[in-house]
PDB file of C-alpha atoms in Angstrom:
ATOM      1  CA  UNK Z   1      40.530  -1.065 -67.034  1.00 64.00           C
ATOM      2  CA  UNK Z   2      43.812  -3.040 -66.803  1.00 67.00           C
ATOM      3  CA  UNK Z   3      45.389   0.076 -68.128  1.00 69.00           C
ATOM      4  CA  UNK Z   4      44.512   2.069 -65.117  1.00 64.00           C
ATOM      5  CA  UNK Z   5      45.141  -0.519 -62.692  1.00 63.00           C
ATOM      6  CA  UNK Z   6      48.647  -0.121 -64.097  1.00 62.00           C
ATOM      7  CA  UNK Z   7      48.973   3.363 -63.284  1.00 65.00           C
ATOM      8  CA  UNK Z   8      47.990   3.059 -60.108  1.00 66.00           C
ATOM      9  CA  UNK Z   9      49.867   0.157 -58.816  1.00 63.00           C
ATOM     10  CA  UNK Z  10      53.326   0.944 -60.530  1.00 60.00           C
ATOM     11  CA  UNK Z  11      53.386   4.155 -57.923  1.00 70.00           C
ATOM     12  CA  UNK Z  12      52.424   2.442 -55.032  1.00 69.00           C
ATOM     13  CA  UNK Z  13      54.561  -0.363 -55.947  1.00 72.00           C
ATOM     14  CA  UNK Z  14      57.748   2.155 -56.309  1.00 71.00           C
ATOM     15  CA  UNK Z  15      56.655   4.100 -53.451  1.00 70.00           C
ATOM     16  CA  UNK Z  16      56.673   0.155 -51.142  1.00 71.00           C
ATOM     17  CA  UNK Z  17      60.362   0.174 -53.112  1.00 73.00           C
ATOM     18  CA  UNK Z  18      61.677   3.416 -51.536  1.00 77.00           C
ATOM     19  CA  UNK Z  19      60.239   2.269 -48.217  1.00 75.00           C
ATOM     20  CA  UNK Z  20      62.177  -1.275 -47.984  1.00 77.00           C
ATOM     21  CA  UNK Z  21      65.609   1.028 -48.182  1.00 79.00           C
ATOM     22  CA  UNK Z  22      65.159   2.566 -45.639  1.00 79.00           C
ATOM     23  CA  UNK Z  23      65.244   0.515 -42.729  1.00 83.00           C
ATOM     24  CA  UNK Z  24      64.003   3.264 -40.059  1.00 85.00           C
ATOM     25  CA  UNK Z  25      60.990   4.442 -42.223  1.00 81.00           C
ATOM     26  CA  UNK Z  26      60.039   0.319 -42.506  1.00 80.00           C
ATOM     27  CA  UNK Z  27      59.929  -0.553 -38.751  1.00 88.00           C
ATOM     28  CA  UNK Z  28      57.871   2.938 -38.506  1.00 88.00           C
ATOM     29  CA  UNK Z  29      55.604   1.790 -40.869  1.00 84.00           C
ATOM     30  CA  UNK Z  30      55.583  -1.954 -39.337  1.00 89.00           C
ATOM     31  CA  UNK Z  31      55.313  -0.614 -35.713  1.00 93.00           C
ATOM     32  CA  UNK Z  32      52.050   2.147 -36.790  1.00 91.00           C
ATOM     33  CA  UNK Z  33      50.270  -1.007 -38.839  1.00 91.00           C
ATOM     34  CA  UNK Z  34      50.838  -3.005 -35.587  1.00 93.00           C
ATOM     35  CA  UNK Z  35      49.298  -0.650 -33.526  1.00 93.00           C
ATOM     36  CA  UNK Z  36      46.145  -0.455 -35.808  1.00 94.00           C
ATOM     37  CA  UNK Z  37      45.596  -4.227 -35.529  1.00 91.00           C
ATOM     38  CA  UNK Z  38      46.364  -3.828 -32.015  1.00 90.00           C
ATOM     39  CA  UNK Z  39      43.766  -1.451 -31.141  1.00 90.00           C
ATOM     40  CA  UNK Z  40      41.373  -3.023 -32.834  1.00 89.00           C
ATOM     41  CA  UNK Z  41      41.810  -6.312 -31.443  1.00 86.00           C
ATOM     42  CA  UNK Z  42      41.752  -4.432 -27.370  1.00 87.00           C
ATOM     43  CA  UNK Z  43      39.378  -1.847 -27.795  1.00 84.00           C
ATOM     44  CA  UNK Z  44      36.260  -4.076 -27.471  1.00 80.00           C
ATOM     45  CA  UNK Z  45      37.356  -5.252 -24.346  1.00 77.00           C
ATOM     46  CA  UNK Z  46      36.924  -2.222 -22.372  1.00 79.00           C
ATOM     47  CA  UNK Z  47      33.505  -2.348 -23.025  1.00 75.00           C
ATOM     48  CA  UNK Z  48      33.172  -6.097 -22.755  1.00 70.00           C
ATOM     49  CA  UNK Z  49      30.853  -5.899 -19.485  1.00 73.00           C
ATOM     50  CA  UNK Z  50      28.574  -3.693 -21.308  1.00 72.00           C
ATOM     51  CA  UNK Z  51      28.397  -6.019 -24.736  1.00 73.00           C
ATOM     52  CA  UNK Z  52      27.838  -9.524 -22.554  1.00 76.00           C
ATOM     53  CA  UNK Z  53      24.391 -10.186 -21.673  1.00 77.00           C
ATOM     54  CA  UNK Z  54      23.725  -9.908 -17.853  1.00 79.00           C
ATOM     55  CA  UNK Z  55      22.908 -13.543 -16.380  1.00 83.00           C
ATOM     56  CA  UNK Z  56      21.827 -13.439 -12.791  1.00 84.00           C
ATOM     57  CA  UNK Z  57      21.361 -17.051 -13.063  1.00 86.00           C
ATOM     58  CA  UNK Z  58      24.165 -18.161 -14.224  1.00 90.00           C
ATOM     59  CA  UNK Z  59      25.962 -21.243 -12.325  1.00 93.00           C
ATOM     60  CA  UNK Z  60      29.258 -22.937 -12.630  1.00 95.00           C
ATOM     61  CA  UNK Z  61      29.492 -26.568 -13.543  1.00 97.00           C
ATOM     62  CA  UNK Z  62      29.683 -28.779 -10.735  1.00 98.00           C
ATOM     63  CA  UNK Z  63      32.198 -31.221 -10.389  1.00 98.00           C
ATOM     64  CA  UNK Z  64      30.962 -34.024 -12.230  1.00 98.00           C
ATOM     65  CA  UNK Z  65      30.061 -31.960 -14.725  1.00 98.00           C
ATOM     66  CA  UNK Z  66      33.213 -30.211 -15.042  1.00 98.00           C
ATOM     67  CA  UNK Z  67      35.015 -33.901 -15.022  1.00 98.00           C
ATOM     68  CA  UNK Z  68      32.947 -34.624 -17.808  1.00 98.00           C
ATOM     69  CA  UNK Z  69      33.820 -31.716 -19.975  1.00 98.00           C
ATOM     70  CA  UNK Z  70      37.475 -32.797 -19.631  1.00 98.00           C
ATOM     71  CA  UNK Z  71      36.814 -36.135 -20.789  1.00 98.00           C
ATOM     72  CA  UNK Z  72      34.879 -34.490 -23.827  1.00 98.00           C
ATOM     73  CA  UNK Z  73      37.716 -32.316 -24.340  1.00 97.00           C
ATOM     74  CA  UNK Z  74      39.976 -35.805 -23.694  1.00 97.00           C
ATOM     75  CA  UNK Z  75      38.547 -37.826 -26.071  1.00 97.00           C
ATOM     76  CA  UNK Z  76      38.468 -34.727 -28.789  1.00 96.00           C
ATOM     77  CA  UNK Z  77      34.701 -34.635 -29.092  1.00 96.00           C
ATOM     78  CA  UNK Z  78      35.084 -31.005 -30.075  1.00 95.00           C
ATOM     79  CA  UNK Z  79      36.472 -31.647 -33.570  1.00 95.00           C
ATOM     80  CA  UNK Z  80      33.625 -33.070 -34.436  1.00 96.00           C
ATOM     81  CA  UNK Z  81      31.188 -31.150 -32.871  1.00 96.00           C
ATOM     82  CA  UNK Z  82      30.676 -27.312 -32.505  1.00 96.00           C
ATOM     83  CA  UNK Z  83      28.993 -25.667 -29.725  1.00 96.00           C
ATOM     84  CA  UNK Z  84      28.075 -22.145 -31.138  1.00 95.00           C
ATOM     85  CA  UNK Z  85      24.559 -21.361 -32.510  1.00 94.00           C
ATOM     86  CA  UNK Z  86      25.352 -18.876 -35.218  1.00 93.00           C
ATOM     87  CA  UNK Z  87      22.803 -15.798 -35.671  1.00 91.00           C
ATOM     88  CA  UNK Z  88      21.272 -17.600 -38.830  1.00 93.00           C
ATOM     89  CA  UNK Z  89      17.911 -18.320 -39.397  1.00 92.00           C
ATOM     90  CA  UNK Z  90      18.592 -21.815 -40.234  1.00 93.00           C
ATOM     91  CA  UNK Z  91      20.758 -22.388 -37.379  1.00 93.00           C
ATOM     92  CA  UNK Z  92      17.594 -21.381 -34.957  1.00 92.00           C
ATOM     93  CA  UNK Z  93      15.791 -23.321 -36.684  1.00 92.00           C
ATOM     94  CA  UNK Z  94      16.984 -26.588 -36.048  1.00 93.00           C
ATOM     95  CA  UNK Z  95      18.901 -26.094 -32.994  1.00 93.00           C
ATOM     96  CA  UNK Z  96      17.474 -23.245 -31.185  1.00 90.00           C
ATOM     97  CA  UNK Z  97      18.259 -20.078 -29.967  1.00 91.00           C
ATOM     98  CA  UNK Z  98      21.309 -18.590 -31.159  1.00 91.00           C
ATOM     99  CA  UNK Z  99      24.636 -18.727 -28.639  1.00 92.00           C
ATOM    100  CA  UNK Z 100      25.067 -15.768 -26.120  1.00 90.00           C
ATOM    101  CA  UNK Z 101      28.412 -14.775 -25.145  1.00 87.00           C
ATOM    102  CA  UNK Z 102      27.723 -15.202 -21.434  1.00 90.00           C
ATOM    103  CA  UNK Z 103      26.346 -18.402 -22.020  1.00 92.00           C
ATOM    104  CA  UNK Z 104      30.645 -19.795 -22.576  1.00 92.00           C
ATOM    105  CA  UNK Z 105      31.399 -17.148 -19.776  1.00 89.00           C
ATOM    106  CA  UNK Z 106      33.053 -20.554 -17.112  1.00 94.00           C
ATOM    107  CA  UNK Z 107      34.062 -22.213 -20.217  1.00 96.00           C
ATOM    108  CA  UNK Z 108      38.174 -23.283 -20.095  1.00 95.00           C
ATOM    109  CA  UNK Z 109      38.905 -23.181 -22.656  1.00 93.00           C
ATOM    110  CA  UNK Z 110      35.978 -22.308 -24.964  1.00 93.00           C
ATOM    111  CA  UNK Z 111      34.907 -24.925 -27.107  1.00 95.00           C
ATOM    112  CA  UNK Z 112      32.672 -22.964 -29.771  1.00 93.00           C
ATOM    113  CA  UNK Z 113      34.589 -25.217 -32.435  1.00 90.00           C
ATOM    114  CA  UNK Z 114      34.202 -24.430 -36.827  1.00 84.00           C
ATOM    115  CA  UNK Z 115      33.659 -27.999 -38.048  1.00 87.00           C
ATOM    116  CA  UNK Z 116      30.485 -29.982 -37.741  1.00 91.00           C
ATOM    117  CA  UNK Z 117      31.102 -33.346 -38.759  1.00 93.00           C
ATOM    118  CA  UNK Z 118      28.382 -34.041 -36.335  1.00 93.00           C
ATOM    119  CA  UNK Z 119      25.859 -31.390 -35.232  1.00 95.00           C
ATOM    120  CA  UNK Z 120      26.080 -28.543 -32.744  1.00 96.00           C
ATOM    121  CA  UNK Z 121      25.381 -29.457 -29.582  1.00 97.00           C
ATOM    122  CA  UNK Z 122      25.233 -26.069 -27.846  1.00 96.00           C
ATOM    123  CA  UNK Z 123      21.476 -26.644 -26.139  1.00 95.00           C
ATOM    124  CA  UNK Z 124      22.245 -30.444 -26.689  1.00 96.00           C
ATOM    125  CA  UNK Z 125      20.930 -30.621 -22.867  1.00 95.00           C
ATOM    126  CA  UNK Z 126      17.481 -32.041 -21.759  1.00 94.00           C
ATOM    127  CA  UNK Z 127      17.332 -32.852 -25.710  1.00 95.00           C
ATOM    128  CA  UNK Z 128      17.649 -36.962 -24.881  1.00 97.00           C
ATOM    129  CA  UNK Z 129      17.376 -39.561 -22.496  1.00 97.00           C
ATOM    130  CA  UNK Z 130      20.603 -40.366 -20.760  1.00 98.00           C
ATOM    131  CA  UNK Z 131      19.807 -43.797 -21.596  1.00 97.00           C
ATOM    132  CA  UNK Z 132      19.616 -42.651 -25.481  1.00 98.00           C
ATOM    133  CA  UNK Z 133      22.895 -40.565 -24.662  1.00 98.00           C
ATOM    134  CA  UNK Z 134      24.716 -44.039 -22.870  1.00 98.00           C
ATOM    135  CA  UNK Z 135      23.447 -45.866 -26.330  1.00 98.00           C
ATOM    136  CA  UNK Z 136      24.854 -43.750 -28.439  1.00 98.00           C
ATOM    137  CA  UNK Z 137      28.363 -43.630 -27.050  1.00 98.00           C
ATOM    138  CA  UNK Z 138      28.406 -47.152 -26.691  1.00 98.00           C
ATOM    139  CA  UNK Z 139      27.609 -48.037 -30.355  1.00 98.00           C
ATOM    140  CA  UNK Z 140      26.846 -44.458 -32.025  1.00 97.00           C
ATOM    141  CA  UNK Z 141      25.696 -46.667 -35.114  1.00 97.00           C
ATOM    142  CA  UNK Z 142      23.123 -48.279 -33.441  1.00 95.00           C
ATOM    143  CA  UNK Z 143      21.187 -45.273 -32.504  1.00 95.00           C
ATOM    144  CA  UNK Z 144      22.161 -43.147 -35.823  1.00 95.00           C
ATOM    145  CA  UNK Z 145      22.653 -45.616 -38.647  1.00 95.00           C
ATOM    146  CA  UNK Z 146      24.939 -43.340 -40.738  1.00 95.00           C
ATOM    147  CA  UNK Z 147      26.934 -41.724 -37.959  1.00 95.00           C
ATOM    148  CA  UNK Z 148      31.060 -42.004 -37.806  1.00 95.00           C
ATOM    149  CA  UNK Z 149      31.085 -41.579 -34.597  1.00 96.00           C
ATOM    150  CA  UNK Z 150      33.928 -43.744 -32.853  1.00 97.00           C
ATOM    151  CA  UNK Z 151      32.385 -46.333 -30.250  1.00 98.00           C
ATOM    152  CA  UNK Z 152      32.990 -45.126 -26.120  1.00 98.00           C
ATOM    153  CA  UNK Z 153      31.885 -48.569 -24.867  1.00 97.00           C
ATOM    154  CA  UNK Z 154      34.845 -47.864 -22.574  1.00 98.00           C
ATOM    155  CA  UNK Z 155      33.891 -45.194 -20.729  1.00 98.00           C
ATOM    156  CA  UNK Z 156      30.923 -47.285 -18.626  1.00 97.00           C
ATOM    157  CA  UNK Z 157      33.788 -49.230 -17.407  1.00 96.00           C
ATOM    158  CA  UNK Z 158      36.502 -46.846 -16.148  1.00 97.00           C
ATOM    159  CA  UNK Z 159      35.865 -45.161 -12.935  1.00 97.00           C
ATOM    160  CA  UNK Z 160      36.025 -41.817 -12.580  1.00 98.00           C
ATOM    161  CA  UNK Z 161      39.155 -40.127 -11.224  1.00 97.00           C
ATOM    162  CA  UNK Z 162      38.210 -37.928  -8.779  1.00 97.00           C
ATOM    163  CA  UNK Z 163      41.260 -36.878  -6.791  1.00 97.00           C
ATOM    164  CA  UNK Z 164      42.323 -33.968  -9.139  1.00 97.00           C
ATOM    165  CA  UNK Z 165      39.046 -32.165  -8.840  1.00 98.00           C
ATOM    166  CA  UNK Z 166      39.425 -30.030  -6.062  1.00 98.00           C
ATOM    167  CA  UNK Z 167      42.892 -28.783  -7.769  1.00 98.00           C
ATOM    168  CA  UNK Z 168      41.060 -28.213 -11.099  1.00 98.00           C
ATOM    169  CA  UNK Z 169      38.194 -25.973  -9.762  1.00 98.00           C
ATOM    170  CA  UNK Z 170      40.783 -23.850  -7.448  1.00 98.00           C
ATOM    171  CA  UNK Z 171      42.522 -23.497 -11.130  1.00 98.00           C
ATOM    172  CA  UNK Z 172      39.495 -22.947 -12.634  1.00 98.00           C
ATOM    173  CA  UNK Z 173      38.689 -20.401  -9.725  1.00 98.00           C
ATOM    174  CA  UNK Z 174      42.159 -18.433 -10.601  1.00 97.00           C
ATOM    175  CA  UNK Z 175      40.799 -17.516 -14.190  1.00 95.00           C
ATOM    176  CA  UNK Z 176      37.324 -16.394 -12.456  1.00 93.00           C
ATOM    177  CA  UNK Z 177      35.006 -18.814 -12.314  1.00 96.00           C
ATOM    178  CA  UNK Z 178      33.423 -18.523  -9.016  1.00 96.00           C
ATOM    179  CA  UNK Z 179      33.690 -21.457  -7.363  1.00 97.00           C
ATOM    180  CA  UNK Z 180      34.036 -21.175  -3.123  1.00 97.00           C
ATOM    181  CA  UNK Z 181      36.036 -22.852  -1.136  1.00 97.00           C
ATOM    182  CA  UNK Z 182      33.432 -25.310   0.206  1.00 97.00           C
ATOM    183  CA  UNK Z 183      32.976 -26.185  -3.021  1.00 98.00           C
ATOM    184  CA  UNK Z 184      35.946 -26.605  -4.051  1.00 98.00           C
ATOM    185  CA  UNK Z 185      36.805 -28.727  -0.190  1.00 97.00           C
ATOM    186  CA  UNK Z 186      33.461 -30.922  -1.311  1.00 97.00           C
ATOM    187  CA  UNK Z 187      34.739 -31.399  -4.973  1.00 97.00           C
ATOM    188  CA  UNK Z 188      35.277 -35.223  -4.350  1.00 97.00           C
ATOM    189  CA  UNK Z 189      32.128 -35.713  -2.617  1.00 96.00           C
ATOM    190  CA  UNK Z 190      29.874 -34.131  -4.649  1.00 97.00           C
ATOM    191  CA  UNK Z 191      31.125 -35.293  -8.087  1.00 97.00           C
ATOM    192  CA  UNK Z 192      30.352 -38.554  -6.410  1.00 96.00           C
ATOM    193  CA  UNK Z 193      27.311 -37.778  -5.010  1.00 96.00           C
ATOM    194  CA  UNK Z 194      25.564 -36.119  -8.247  1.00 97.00           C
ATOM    195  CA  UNK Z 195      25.948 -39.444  -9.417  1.00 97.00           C
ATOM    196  CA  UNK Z 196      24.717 -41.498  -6.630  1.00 95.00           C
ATOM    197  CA  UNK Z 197      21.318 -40.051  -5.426  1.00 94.00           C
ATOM    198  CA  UNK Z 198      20.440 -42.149  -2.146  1.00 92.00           C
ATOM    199  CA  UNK Z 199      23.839 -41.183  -0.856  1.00 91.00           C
ATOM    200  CA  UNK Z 200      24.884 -39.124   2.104  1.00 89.00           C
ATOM    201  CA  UNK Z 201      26.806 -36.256  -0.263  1.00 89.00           C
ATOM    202  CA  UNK Z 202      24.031 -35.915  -2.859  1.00 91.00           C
ATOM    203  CA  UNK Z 203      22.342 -33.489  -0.033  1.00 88.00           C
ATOM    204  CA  UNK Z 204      25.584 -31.544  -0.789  1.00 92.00           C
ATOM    205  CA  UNK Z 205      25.249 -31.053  -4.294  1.00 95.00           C
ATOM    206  CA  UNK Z 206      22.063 -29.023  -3.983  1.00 91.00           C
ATOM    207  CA  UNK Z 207      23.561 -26.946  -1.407  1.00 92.00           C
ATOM    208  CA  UNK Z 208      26.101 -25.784  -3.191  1.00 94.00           C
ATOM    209  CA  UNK Z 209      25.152 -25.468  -6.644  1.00 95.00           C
ATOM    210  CA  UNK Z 210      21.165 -25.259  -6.335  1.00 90.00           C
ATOM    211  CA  UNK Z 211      17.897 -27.198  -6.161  1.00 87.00           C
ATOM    212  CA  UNK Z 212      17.674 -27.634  -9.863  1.00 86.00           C
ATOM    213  CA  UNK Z 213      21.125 -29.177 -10.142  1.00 94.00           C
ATOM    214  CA  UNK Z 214      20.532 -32.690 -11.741  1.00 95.00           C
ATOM    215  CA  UNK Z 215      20.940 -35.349  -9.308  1.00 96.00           C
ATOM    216  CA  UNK Z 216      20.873 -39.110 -10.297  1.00 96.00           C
ATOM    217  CA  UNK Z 217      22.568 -42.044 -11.920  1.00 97.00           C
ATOM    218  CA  UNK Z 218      23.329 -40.894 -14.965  1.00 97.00           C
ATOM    219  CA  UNK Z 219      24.901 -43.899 -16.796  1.00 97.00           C
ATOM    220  CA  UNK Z 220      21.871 -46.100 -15.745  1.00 94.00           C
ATOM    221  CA  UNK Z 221      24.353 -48.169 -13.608  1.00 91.00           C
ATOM    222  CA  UNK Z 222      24.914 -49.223  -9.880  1.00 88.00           C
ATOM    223  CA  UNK Z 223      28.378 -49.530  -8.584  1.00 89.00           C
ATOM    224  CA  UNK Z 224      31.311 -46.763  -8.595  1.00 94.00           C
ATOM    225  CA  UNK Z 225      30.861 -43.251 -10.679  1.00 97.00           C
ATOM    226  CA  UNK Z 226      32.070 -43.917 -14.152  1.00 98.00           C
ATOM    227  CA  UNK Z 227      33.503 -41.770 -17.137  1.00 98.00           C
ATOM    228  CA  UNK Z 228      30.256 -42.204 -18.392  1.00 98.00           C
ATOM    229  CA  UNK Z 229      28.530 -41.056 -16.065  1.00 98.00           C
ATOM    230  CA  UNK Z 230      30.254 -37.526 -16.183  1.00 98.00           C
ATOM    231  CA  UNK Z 231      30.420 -37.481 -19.649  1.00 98.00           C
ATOM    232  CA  UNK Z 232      26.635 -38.266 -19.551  1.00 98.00           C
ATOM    233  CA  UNK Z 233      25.873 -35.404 -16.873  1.00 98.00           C
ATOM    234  CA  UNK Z 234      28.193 -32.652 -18.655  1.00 98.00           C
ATOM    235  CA  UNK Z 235      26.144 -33.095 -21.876  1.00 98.00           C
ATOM    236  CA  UNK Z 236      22.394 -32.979 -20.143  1.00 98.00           C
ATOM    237  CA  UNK Z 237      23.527 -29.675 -18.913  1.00 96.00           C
ATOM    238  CA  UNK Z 238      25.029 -27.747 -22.097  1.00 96.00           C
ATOM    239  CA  UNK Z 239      22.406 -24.721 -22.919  1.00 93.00           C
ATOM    240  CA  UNK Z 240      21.167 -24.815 -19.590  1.00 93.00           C
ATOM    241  CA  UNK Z 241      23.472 -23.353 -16.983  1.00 93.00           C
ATOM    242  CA  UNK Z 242      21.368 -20.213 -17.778  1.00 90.00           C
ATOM    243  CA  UNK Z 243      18.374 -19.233 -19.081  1.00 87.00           C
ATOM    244  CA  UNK Z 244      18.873 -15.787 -20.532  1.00 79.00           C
ATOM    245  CA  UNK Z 245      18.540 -17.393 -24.011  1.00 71.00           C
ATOM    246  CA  UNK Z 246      14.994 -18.489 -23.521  1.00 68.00           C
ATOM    247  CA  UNK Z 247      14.329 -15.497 -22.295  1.00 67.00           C
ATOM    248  CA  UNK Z 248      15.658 -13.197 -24.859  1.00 63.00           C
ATOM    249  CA  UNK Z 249      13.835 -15.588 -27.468  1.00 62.00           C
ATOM    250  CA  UNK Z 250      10.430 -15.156 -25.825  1.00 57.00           C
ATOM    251  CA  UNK Z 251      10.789 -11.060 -25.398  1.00 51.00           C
ATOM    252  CA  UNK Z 252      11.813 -11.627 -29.304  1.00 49.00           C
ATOM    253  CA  UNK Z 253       8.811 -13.549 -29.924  1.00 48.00           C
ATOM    254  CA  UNK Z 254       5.936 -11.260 -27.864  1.00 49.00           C
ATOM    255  CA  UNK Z 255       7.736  -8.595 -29.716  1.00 47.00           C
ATOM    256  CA  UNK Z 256       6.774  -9.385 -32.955  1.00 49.00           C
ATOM    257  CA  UNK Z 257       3.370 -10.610 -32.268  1.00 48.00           C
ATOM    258  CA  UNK Z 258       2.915  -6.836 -30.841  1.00 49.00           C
ATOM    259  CA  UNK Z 259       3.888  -5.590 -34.218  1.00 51.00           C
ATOM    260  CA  UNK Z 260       1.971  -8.011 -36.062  1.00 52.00           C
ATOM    261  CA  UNK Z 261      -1.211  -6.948 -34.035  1.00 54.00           C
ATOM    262  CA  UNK Z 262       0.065  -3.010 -34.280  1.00 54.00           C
ATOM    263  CA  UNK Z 263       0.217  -4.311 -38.283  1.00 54.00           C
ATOM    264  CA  UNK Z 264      -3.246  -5.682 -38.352  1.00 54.00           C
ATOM    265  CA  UNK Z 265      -5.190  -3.375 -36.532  1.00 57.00           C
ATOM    266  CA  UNK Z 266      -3.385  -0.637 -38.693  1.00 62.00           C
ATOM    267  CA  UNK Z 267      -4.530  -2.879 -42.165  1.00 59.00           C
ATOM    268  CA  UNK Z 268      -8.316  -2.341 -40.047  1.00 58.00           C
ATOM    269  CA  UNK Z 269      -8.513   1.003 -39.962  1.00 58.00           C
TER     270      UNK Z 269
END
């Protein structure tokens, strides 16, 4: 075995030999594996609105929300914590249905992450309280014993900066999320308002971004919109700007109790 390995690489290895000496026959070579990697890597995106899953219902993150996924993205809550569902059966298992690619479709940038030191949170929405949510960035131990979570205590005290909004959605606009411009005019008011339900702009909120949009005080508190209070909102909403997931899981599911009936009444006759 080792013997023919020899004859075979000695020739290639004299033939790579030949090709460093001459220079013009090495950027060929260089520029033809280039393009290979190249095409390979574009390609796929000329088909990329038939390979993304059509989401009628998708909706962009409101302003609070939005603030809140900077502060997550701030306070480097993504190195710890992935938000991709892989296509594993495990993975289902104990976090649900598996990520869709429209599902990150407004994300800037994308936070799918590769290291769980804590657990995916990719359908972490409507999973907790946002009183259990408040208690565990406050004192992350006192909710999950063994967690290494760092304390966010903080964050219930600093009020939330709300002047840059309406700059960060027109940005976030120029890379095609679909934001309008009342929207992005109201951005103040209705990061405020999401977060204070008996006031004038919370009628605003559900104008703009729908009657399901989540509408109340968040960090359990009265008194000006905190970081906590966005943070709070952004993570009641992952997995749920769309549905398509659910959906796709429950077509799954009716599918394969047709073929376990088509299986059974086969086994009956």
């Amino acid at each position: 075995m080792i013997r023919w390995l020899q004859k075979l690489y000695y020739p290639i290895q004299a033939g790579h030999y030949r090709l460093e000496k001459h220079s013009i026959g090495l950027t060929l070579a260089i520029i033809f594996a280039a393009g290979i990697g190249g095409f390979v890597e574009i390609a796929p995106l000329f088909t990329i609105k038939e390979t993304v899953e059509d989401a009628p219902d998708m909706r962009t993150y409101t302003p609070l929300e939005q603030a809140g996924r900077d502060i997550y993205v701030r306070e480097g809550c993504y190195l710890c914590h992935s938000q991709m569902i892989r296509t594993l059966a495990d993975e289902v298992d104990r976090y649900g249905p598996y990520s869709l690619a429209v599902e990150s479709k407004y994300d800037h940038p994308m936070l799918w992450g590769s290291k769980r030191t804590g657990p995916d949170i990719a359908r972490l929405g409507g999973k907790y309280s946002d009183s259990w949510h408040v208690a565990h960035l406050i004192d992350p131990r006192a909710v999950v014993p063994e967690s290494v979570m760092p304390q966010y205590a903080f964050l219930a005290d600093t009020p939330l900066e709300t002047a840059s909004l309406p700059a960060r959605l027109a940005a976030l606009r120029a890379v095609g999320v679909p934001y309008s411009d009342a929207m992005i005019e109201n951005a103040e008011r209705d990061a405020l308002g999401q977060a204070r339900p008996d006031s004038d702009d919370a009628e605003g909120v559900a104008e703009r971004y729908g009657e399901a949009t989540q509408i109340r005080r968040f960090a359990g508190r009265a008194g000006p919109v905190s970081e906590m209070d966005a943070l709070v909102a952004y993570l009641q909403i992952l997995g749920k700007l769309t549905d398509v997931a659910a959906r796709m899981e429950s077509a799954a599911i009716g599918a394969d109790m047709d073929a376990d009936m088509d299986a059974d009444m086969e086994a009956a006759q």
